[in-house]
PDB file of C-alpha atoms in Angstrom:
ATOM      1  CA  MET A   1      98.434-195.167  70.665  1.00 41.00           C
ATOM      2  CA  ALA A   2      97.468-195.622  67.006  1.00 47.00           C
ATOM      3  CA  THR A   3      93.793-194.682  67.286  1.00 64.00           C
ATOM      4  CA  THR A   4      91.790-192.109  69.211  1.00 80.00           C
ATOM      5  CA  THR A   5      89.976-193.392  72.285  1.00 89.00           C
ATOM      6  CA  LEU A   6      86.633-192.196  73.668  1.00 90.00           C
ATOM      7  CA  PRO A   7      88.261-190.467  76.686  1.00 91.00           C
ATOM      8  CA  GLU A   8      90.722-188.650  74.403  1.00 90.00           C
ATOM      9  CA  PHE A   9      87.914-187.630  72.073  1.00 91.00           C
ATOM     10  CA  LEU A  10      85.758-186.235  74.902  1.00 92.00           C
ATOM     11  CA  ARG A  11      88.628-184.302  76.477  1.00 90.00           C
ATOM     12  CA  ALA A  12      89.752-182.837  73.156  1.00 89.00           C
ATOM     13  CA  HIS A  13      86.289-181.575  72.253  1.00 91.00           C
ATOM     14  CA  ARG A  14      85.601-180.253  75.751  1.00 91.00           C
ATOM     15  CA  GLU A  15      88.829-178.260  75.699  1.00 88.00           C
ATOM     16  CA  ARG A  16      88.219-177.059  72.137  1.00 87.00           C
ATOM     17  CA  LEU A  17      85.126-175.009  72.959  1.00 85.00           C
ATOM     18  CA  GLN A  18      86.009-171.346  73.162  1.00 70.00           C
ATOM     19  CA  PRO A  19      85.285-169.268  76.279  1.00 57.00           C
ATOM     20  CA  GLU A  20      82.706-167.228  74.339  1.00 55.00           C
ATOM     21  CA  ALA A  21      80.645-170.395  73.954  1.00 48.00           C
ATOM     22  CA  THR A  22      80.120-170.611  77.722  1.00 47.00           C
ATOM     23  CA  GLY A  23      79.575-166.947  78.561  1.00 54.00           C
ATOM     24  CA  ARG A  24      80.911-167.674  82.040  1.00 56.00           C
ATOM     25  CA  ARG A  25      84.647-167.028  82.124  1.00 59.00           C
ATOM     26  CA  ARG A  26      87.722-166.258  80.030  1.00 61.00           C
ATOM     27  CA  THR A  27      89.646-169.504  80.473  1.00 62.00           C
ATOM     28  CA  PRO A  28      89.708-171.831  77.439  1.00 67.00           C
ATOM     29  CA  GLY A  29      87.513-174.880  77.246  1.00 85.00           C
ATOM     30  CA  LEU A  30      84.681-176.171  79.382  1.00 89.00           C
ATOM     31  CA  ARG A  31      84.998-177.756  82.791  1.00 89.00           C
ATOM     32  CA  ARG A  32      83.795-181.333  83.220  1.00 90.00           C
ATOM     33  CA  GLU A  33      80.923-180.174  85.414  1.00 91.00           C
ATOM     34  CA  GLU A  34      79.787-177.803  82.667  1.00 90.00           C
ATOM     35  CA  VAL A  35      79.691-180.558  80.059  1.00 92.00           C
ATOM     36  CA  ALA A  36      77.860-182.796  82.544  1.00 92.00           C
ATOM     37  CA  ALA A  37      75.284-180.072  83.191  1.00 91.00           C
ATOM     38  CA  ARG A  38      74.768-179.483  79.469  1.00 92.00           C
ATOM     39  CA  ALA A  39      74.310-183.205  78.856  1.00 92.00           C
ATOM     40  CA  GLY A  40      72.156-183.861  81.924  1.00 91.00           C
ATOM     41  CA  VAL A  41      74.485-186.473  83.473  1.00 92.00           C
ATOM     42  CA  SER A  42      76.294-186.586  86.802  1.00 92.00           C
ATOM     43  CA  VAL A  43      79.707-184.973  87.094  1.00 92.00           C
ATOM     44  CA  THR A  44      81.116-188.150  88.600  1.00 92.00           C
ATOM     45  CA  TRP A  45      79.908-190.334  85.742  1.00 92.00           C
ATOM     46  CA  TYR A  46      81.149-187.917  83.075  1.00 93.00           C
ATOM     47  CA  THR A  47      84.535-187.751  84.831  1.00 92.00           C
ATOM     48  CA  TRP A  48      84.687-191.547  84.751  1.00 92.00           C
ATOM     49  CA  LEU A  49      83.941-191.469  81.002  1.00 92.00           C
ATOM     50  CA  GLU A  50      86.942-189.202  80.439  1.00 91.00           C
ATOM     51  CA  GLN A  51      89.014-191.573  82.560  1.00 91.00           C
ATOM     52  CA  GLY A  52      87.920-194.617  80.568  1.00 89.00           C
ATOM     53  CA  ARG A  53      85.891-196.237  83.345  1.00 85.00           C
ATOM     54  CA  GLY A  54      82.356-194.915  82.955  1.00 75.00           C
ATOM     55  CA  GLY A  55      80.818-197.927  81.247  1.00 81.00           C
ATOM     56  CA  VAL A  56      79.077-197.872  77.849  1.00 85.00           C
ATOM     57  CA  PRO A  57      76.839-194.819  77.349  1.00 89.00           C
ATOM     58  CA  SER A  58      73.383-195.304  75.877  1.00 90.00           C
ATOM     59  CA  ASP A  59      72.381-193.812  72.516  1.00 90.00           C
ATOM     60  CA  ASP A  60      70.397-191.134  74.348  1.00 90.00           C
ATOM     61  CA  VAL A  61      73.386-190.105  76.470  1.00 91.00           C
ATOM     62  CA  LEU A  62      75.653-190.009  73.415  1.00 92.00           C
ATOM     63  CA  GLU A  63      73.179-187.746  71.624  1.00 92.00           C
ATOM     64  CA  ARG A  64      73.147-185.425  74.650  1.00 92.00           C
ATOM     65  CA  LEU A  65      76.928-185.421  74.804  1.00 94.00           C
ATOM     66  CA  ALA A  66      77.075-184.611  71.085  1.00 93.00           C
ATOM     67  CA  ARG A  67      74.844-181.579  71.660  1.00 92.00           C
ATOM     68  CA  ALA A  68      76.758-180.548  74.799  1.00 92.00           C
ATOM     69  CA  LEU A  69      80.062-180.658  72.921  1.00 93.00           C
ATOM     70  CA  GLU A  70      78.526-178.974  69.840  1.00 92.00           C
ATOM     71  CA  LEU A  71      79.619-181.791  67.520  1.00 91.00           C
ATOM     72  CA  ASP A  72      78.935-181.657  63.807  1.00 86.00           C
ATOM     73  CA  ASP A  73      77.617-184.735  61.979  1.00 81.00           C
ATOM     74  CA  THR A  74      81.073-186.161  61.292  1.00 81.00           C
ATOM     75  CA  ASN A  75      82.174-185.903  64.919  1.00 89.00           C
ATOM     76  CA  ARG A  76      78.810-187.193  66.149  1.00 89.00           C
ATOM     77  CA  GLU A  77      79.387-190.281  64.014  1.00 86.00           C
ATOM     78  CA  MET A  78      82.901-190.655  65.436  1.00 89.00           C
ATOM     79  CA  LEU A  79      81.514-190.407  68.990  1.00 91.00           C
ATOM     80  CA  PHE A  80      79.198-193.360  68.333  1.00 90.00           C
ATOM     81  CA  LEU A  81      81.931-195.352  66.586  1.00 90.00           C
ATOM     82  CA  LEU A  82      84.274-194.914  69.547  1.00 90.00           C
ATOM     83  CA  ALA A  83      81.603-195.746  72.133  1.00 90.00           C
ATOM     84  CA  HIS A  84      79.652-198.496  70.327  1.00 88.00           C
ATOM     85  CA  GLU A  85      81.775-199.466  67.315  1.00 83.00           C
ATOM     86  CA  ARG A  86      78.838-198.607  65.046  1.00 81.00           C
ATOM     87  CA  PRO A  87      77.379-195.471  63.447  1.00 78.00           C
ATOM     88  CA  PRO A  88      74.627-193.510  65.217  1.00 81.00           C
ATOM     89  CA  PRO A  89      70.949-194.250  64.542  1.00 74.00           C
ATOM     90  CA  ARG A  90      69.637-192.825  61.283  1.00 69.00           C
ATOM     91  CA  ARG A  91      68.115-189.391  61.313  1.00 66.00           C
ATOM     92  CA  HIS A  92      66.779-188.245  58.001  1.00 61.00           C
ATOM     93  CA  THR A  93      67.996-184.947  56.619  1.00 65.00           C
ATOM     94  CA  PRO A  94      67.285-183.670  53.108  1.00 68.00           C
ATOM     95  CA  PRO A  95      70.174-184.201  50.684  1.00 70.00           C
ATOM     96  CA  ALA A  96      72.596-181.310  50.519  1.00 72.00           C
ATOM     97  CA  ASP A  97      72.705-178.970  47.572  1.00 84.00           C
ATOM     98  CA  VAL A  98      75.097-179.710  44.733  1.00 90.00           C
ATOM     99  CA  THR A  99      78.131-177.548  45.435  1.00 91.00           C
ATOM    100  CA  PRO A 100      80.032-175.650  42.722  1.00 92.00           C
ATOM    101  CA  ALA A 101      83.003-177.939  43.443  1.00 93.00           C
ATOM    102  CA  LEU A 102      80.914-181.055  42.768  1.00 94.00           C
ATOM    103  CA  GLN A 103      79.525-179.545  39.567  1.00 95.00           C
ATOM    104  CA  ARG A 104      83.090-178.833  38.441  1.00 96.00           C
ATOM    105  CA  VAL A 105      83.933-182.503  38.954  1.00 95.00           C
ATOM    106  CA  LEU A 106      81.013-183.401  36.662  1.00 95.00           C
ATOM    107  CA  ASP A 107      81.962-180.813  34.059  1.00 94.00           C
ATOM    108  CA  ASN A 108      85.548-182.066  33.895  1.00 95.00           C
ATOM    109  CA  LEU A 109      84.474-185.635  33.180  1.00 94.00           C
ATOM    110  CA  HIS A 110      84.220-186.454  29.476  1.00 91.00           C
ATOM    111  CA  VAL A 111      82.013-189.492  30.112  1.00 95.00           C
ATOM    112  CA  PRO A 112      78.359-189.389  31.202  1.00 96.00           C
ATOM    113  CA  ALA A 113      77.994-188.632  34.907  1.00 97.00           C
ATOM    114  CA  LEU A 114      75.048-187.817  37.159  1.00 96.00           C
ATOM    115  CA  VAL A 115      74.412-186.963  40.808  1.00 96.00           C
ATOM    116  CA  LYS A 116      71.387-188.561  42.463  1.00 95.00           C
ATOM    117  CA  THR A 117      69.616-188.476  45.831  1.00 92.00           C
ATOM    118  CA  PRO A 118      68.632-191.585  47.855  1.00 89.00           C
ATOM    119  CA  THR A 119      65.260-191.531  46.051  1.00 91.00           C
ATOM    120  CA  PHE A 120      67.142-191.637  42.730  1.00 93.00           C
ATOM    121  CA  GLN A 121      66.222-188.066  41.842  1.00 93.00           C
ATOM    122  CA  ILE A 122      68.783-186.643  39.405  1.00 95.00           C
ATOM    123  CA  VAL A 123      69.994-183.292  40.743  1.00 94.00           C
ATOM    124  CA  ALA A 124      73.130-182.642  38.642  1.00 96.00           C
ATOM    125  CA  TRP A 125      74.599-183.848  35.361  1.00 96.00           C
ATOM    126  CA  ASN A 126      77.244-183.085  32.757  1.00 96.00           C
ATOM    127  CA  ARG A 127      77.185-182.469  28.994  1.00 94.00           C
ATOM    128  CA  ALA A 128      77.905-186.120  28.165  1.00 95.00           C
ATOM    129  CA  ALA A 129      74.875-187.194  30.215  1.00 95.00           C
ATOM    130  CA  VAL A 130      72.708-184.686  28.351  1.00 93.00           C
ATOM    131  CA  VAL A 131      73.660-186.021  24.919  1.00 91.00           C
ATOM    132  CA  LEU A 132      73.096-189.587  26.075  1.00 90.00           C
ATOM    133  CA  PHE A 133      69.933-189.315  28.178  1.00 89.00           C
ATOM    134  CA  GLY A 134      68.367-185.968  27.246  1.00 88.00           C
ATOM    135  CA  ASP A 135      68.414-182.411  28.531  1.00 91.00           C
ATOM    136  CA  TYR A 136      67.560-182.699  32.210  1.00 93.00           C
ATOM    137  CA  ALA A 137      67.330-178.919  32.539  1.00 92.00           C
ATOM    138  CA  ALA A 138      64.445-178.905  30.051  1.00 92.00           C
ATOM    139  CA  MET A 139      62.554-181.712  31.824  1.00 92.00           C
ATOM    140  CA  PRO A 140      59.937-181.191  34.526  1.00 93.00           C
ATOM    141  CA  GLU A 141      61.561-181.967  37.879  1.00 91.00           C
ATOM    142  CA  ARG A 142      59.470-185.078  38.541  1.00 90.00           C
ATOM    143  CA  GLU A 143      60.749-186.633  35.298  1.00 91.00           C
ATOM    144  CA  ARG A 144      64.367-186.334  36.475  1.00 94.00           C
ATOM    145  CA  ASN A 145      64.011-189.542  38.461  1.00 95.00           C
ATOM    146  CA  MET A 146      65.994-192.632  37.547  1.00 93.00           C
ATOM    147  CA  LEU A 147      63.322-195.081  38.711  1.00 93.00           C
ATOM    148  CA  ARG A 148      60.541-193.305  36.850  1.00 93.00           C
ATOM    149  CA  ARG A 149      62.666-193.426  33.707  1.00 90.00           C
ATOM    150  CA  VAL A 150      63.701-197.098  33.856  1.00 90.00           C
ATOM    151  CA  PHE A 151      60.117-198.173  34.629  1.00 92.00           C
ATOM    152  CA  HIS A 152      58.649-195.996  31.872  1.00 88.00           C
ATOM    153  CA  PRO A 153      56.764-198.091  29.262  1.00 84.00           C
ATOM    154  CA  GLN A 154      59.164-196.900  26.537  1.00 82.00           C
ATOM    155  CA  ALA A 155      62.334-197.796  28.465  1.00 79.00           C
ATOM    156  CA  THR A 156      62.760-201.001  26.452  1.00 74.00           C
ATOM    157  CA  THR A 157      63.368-198.957  23.289  1.00 74.00           C
ATOM    158  CA  PHE A 158      66.779-197.760  24.540  1.00 74.00           C
ATOM    159  CA  LEU A 159      67.592-200.422  27.166  1.00 77.00           C
ATOM    160  CA  PRO A 160      68.281-203.810  25.521  1.00 76.00           C
ATOM    161  CA  HIS A 161      68.137-205.476  28.948  1.00 79.00           C
ATOM    162  CA  ALA A 162      65.535-203.289  30.633  1.00 82.00           C
ATOM    163  CA  GLU A 163      64.578-205.801  33.328  1.00 86.00           C
ATOM    164  CA  ASP A 164      68.175-206.202  34.505  1.00 85.00           C
ATOM    165  CA  MET A 165      68.458-202.417  34.767  1.00 85.00           C
ATOM    166  CA  GLN A 166      65.130-202.216  36.594  1.00 89.00           C
ATOM    167  CA  ARG A 167      66.041-205.007  38.978  1.00 89.00           C
ATOM    168  CA  THR A 168      69.462-203.627  39.941  1.00 88.00           C
ATOM    169  CA  CYS A 169      68.189-200.051  40.285  1.00 89.00           C
ATOM    170  CA  LEU A 170      65.318-201.145  42.494  1.00 90.00           C
ATOM    171  CA  ALA A 171      67.523-203.328  44.708  1.00 88.00           C
ATOM    172  CA  ALA A 172      69.969-200.437  45.178  1.00 88.00           C
ATOM    173  CA  PHE A 173      67.067-198.029  45.787  1.00 90.00           C
ATOM    174  CA  ARG A 174      65.861-200.196  48.694  1.00 88.00           C
ATOM    175  CA  VAL A 175      69.301-200.037  50.290  1.00 84.00           C
ATOM    176  CA  ALA A 176      69.646-196.287  49.676  1.00 86.00           C
ATOM    177  CA  ILE A 177      66.353-195.335  51.312  1.00 83.00           C
ATOM    178  CA  ALA A 178      66.994-197.717  54.228  1.00 79.00           C
ATOM    179  CA  ARG A 179      70.337-196.029  54.877  1.00 78.00           C
ATOM    180  CA  ALA A 180      68.906-192.534  54.525  1.00 78.00           C
ATOM    181  CA  GLY A 181      65.809-193.247  56.601  1.00 71.00           C
ATOM    182  CA  ALA A 182      62.368-193.777  55.116  1.00 62.00           C
ATOM    183  CA  THR A 183      60.730-190.562  53.921  1.00 76.00           C
ATOM    184  CA  GLN A 184      57.351-189.511  52.630  1.00 84.00           C
ATOM    185  CA  GLU A 185      59.010-188.779  49.297  1.00 87.00           C
ATOM    186  CA  ALA A 186      60.263-192.373  49.001  1.00 89.00           C
ATOM    187  CA  ALA A 187      56.904-193.815  50.083  1.00 89.00           C
ATOM    188  CA  ALA A 188      55.034-191.653  47.569  1.00 92.00           C
ATOM    189  CA  LEU A 189      57.370-192.735  44.750  1.00 93.00           C
ATOM    190  CA  VAL A 190      56.878-196.423  45.600  1.00 93.00           C
ATOM    191  CA  ASP A 191      53.075-195.982  45.758  1.00 94.00           C
ATOM    192  CA  GLU A 192      53.064-194.171  42.424  1.00 94.00           C
ATOM    193  CA  LEU A 193      55.127-196.816  40.606  1.00 95.00           C
ATOM    194  CA  GLN A 194      53.152-199.663  42.130  1.00 93.00           C
ATOM    195  CA  ALA A 195      50.012-198.056  40.738  1.00 94.00           C
ATOM    196  CA  THR A 196      51.434-197.390  37.259  1.00 93.00           C
ATOM    197  CA  SER A 197      53.905-200.194  36.495  1.00 93.00           C
ATOM    198  CA  GLU A 198      53.230-203.913  36.530  1.00 93.00           C
ATOM    199  CA  ASP A 199      56.982-204.572  36.258  1.00 92.00           C
ATOM    200  CA  PHE A 200      57.617-202.439  39.337  1.00 93.00           C
ATOM    201  CA  ARG A 201      54.945-204.288  41.342  1.00 93.00           C
ATOM    202  CA  ARG A 202      56.432-207.649  40.398  1.00 93.00           C
ATOM    203  CA  LEU A 203      60.030-206.726  41.176  1.00 91.00           C
ATOM    204  CA  TRP A 204      59.169-204.802  44.346  1.00 91.00           C
ATOM    205  CA  ALA A 205      57.450-207.928  45.709  1.00 89.00           C
ATOM    206  CA  GLU A 206      60.711-209.887  45.326  1.00 86.00           C
ATOM    207  CA  ASN A 207      62.373-207.768  48.058  1.00 83.00           C
ATOM    208  CA  GLU A 208      65.806-208.011  46.441  1.00 84.00           C
ATOM    209  CA  LEU A 209      68.548-206.010  48.176  1.00 78.00           C
ATOM    210  CA  HIS A 210      72.076-205.152  47.098  1.00 74.00           C
ATOM    211  CA  THR A 211      74.246-202.105  46.588  1.00 73.00           C
ATOM    212  CA  HIS A 212      74.893-200.708  43.135  1.00 69.00           C
ATOM    213  CA  GLY A 213      78.542-201.732  42.765  1.00 68.00           C
ATOM    214  CA  VAL A 214      79.937-201.704  39.217  1.00 74.00           C
ATOM    215  CA  ARG A 215      77.330-202.756  36.655  1.00 83.00           C
ATOM    216  CA  SER A 216      77.490-203.375  32.921  1.00 87.00           C
ATOM    217  CA  ARG A 217      75.003-201.273  30.985  1.00 87.00           C
ATOM    218  CA  ARG A 218      73.984-201.385  27.332  1.00 88.00           C
ATOM    219  CA  LEU A 219      72.123-198.512  25.693  1.00 87.00           C
ATOM    220  CA  VAL A 220      70.818-198.180  22.156  1.00 85.00           C
ATOM    221  CA  ARG A 221      70.784-194.882  20.271  1.00 84.00           C
ATOM    222  CA  PRO A 222      69.403-194.856  16.695  1.00 81.00           C
ATOM    223  CA  ASP A 223      72.065-192.348  15.609  1.00 83.00           C
ATOM    224  CA  VAL A 224      75.130-194.215  16.935  1.00 86.00           C
ATOM    225  CA  GLY A 225      73.919-197.743  17.644  1.00 87.00           C
ATOM    226  CA  GLU A 226      74.600-199.772  20.781  1.00 89.00           C
ATOM    227  CA  LEU A 227      76.834-198.363  23.499  1.00 92.00           C
ATOM    228  CA  ARG A 228      78.381-200.381  26.320  1.00 94.00           C
ATOM    229  CA  PHE A 229      79.277-198.894  29.701  1.00 95.00           C
ATOM    230  CA  GLU A 230      80.355-199.782  33.200  1.00 94.00           C
ATOM    231  CA  ALA A 231      78.224-197.850  35.668  1.00 92.00           C
ATOM    232  CA  SER A 232      80.000-197.034  38.942  1.00 92.00           C
ATOM    233  CA  MET A 233      78.513-195.248  41.932  1.00 90.00           C
ATOM    234  CA  PHE A 234      80.442-193.159  44.479  1.00 92.00           C
ATOM    235  CA  THR A 235      79.204-191.618  47.730  1.00 89.00           C
ATOM    236  CA  VAL A 236      79.707-187.845  47.950  1.00 91.00           C
ATOM    237  CA  ASP A 237      81.157-186.913  51.346  1.00 84.00           C
ATOM    238  CA  ASP A 238      79.297-184.385  53.522  1.00 76.00           C
ATOM    239  CA  SER A 239      76.286-184.443  51.217  1.00 78.00           C
ATOM    240  CA  ASP A 240      73.618-186.283  53.283  1.00 75.00           C
ATOM    241  CA  GLY A 241      72.986-188.982  50.723  1.00 82.00           C
ATOM    242  CA  LEU A 242      74.118-187.709  47.328  1.00 91.00           C
ATOM    243  CA  SER A 243      75.816-190.234  45.029  1.00 92.00           C
ATOM    244  CA  LEU A 244      77.863-189.737  41.876  1.00 95.00           C
ATOM    245  CA  VAL A 245      77.082-192.153  39.030  1.00 94.00           C
ATOM    246  CA  VAL A 246      79.742-192.430  36.307  1.00 96.00           C
ATOM    247  CA  LEU A 247      79.270-194.378  33.058  1.00 95.00           C
ATOM    248  CA  SER A 248      82.614-195.382  31.574  1.00 96.00           C
ATOM    249  CA  PRO A 249      82.676-196.713  27.989  1.00 96.00           C
ATOM    250  CA  VAL A 250      84.075-200.244  27.967  1.00 95.00           C
ATOM    251  CA  ASP A 251      85.193-200.357  24.315  1.00 95.00           C
ATOM    252  CA  ASP A 252      86.555-198.028  21.659  1.00 95.00           C
ATOM    253  CA  ALA A 253      83.307-197.984  19.679  1.00 94.00           C
ATOM    254  CA  SER A 254      81.319-196.743  22.690  1.00 94.00           C
ATOM    255  CA  ALA A 255      83.962-194.139  23.544  1.00 95.00           C
ATOM    256  CA  ARG A 256      83.943-192.853  19.953  1.00 94.00           C
ATOM    257  CA  ALA A 257      80.142-192.721  19.970  1.00 93.00           C
ATOM    258  CA  VAL A 258      80.125-190.558  23.108  1.00 93.00           C
ATOM    259  CA  GLU A 259      82.717-188.260  21.522  1.00 93.00           C
ATOM    260  CA  GLN A 260      80.597-188.018  18.353  1.00 92.00           C
ATOM    261  CA  LEU A 261      77.480-187.135  20.346  1.00 90.00           C
ATOM    262  CA  LEU A 262      79.410-184.493  22.270  1.00 91.00           C
ATOM    263  CA  ARG A 263      80.676-182.913  19.026  1.00 89.00           C
ATOM    264  CA  GLU A 264      77.303-182.925  17.316  1.00 86.00           C
ATOM    265  CA  ARG A 265      74.729-182.445  20.035  1.00 81.00           C
ATOM    266  CA  ALA A 266      76.284-181.153  23.242  1.00 70.00           C
ATOM    267  CA  PRO A 267      74.911-177.886  24.631  1.00 68.00           C
ATOM    268  CA  PRO A 268      77.463-175.115  25.206  1.00 67.00           C
ATOM    269  CA  PRO A 269      79.421-175.355  28.482  1.00 65.00           C
TER     270      PRO A 269
END
């Protein structure tokens, strides 16, 4: 069979638990009755599930089975996909920390790149991003937010098409916080920008929704002129919502400008 089935998945994870996890005997794996007891379901019904004839479990039962089988987030998601052909309900968790491996990816890119949370908080960056957007390490943490920056009154001085940038960021922000689960942090950011930015209030009322995709971006720097980029966003696996944003120069002039800024203004590695 080309794909794993729910019965195969349940049996494999039941048998994978080590005897030490049960504290009851020295034979490998759990018995079906032990999994049923952990999950609070009948032994007969759980046995039917492993035989492919137990019906469709509810979300609540799947959550209990995930706990009984000690599944991590990836395997919990697979359990729901196999049972319901959809991911599990959202449960908000704070974004993971930026790992050294992810920071190395940033540092090895010679184009501007950033890592953001679902609330568009910038949590990691590389040297090219610093020379283009400013030294994030020197900024107060609240100012390291992409939405706050694009809706700042002075954003039009370096964004030739500020409203397009604002509109696409806000539409992607709506999708990001919906996927991650609404949080007090997201609600507070929306309330703040509604109170301080007329442009934000107007665009927020339009309820536009779409993912980031690949977007053309134009920036103006007095020292090097106009720069043109394609902004691409990539989900970071096992990060609870972190995304990698990469700005790739689309012409030779923009690429040379980034190289010039790196030579003249980049902080030491």
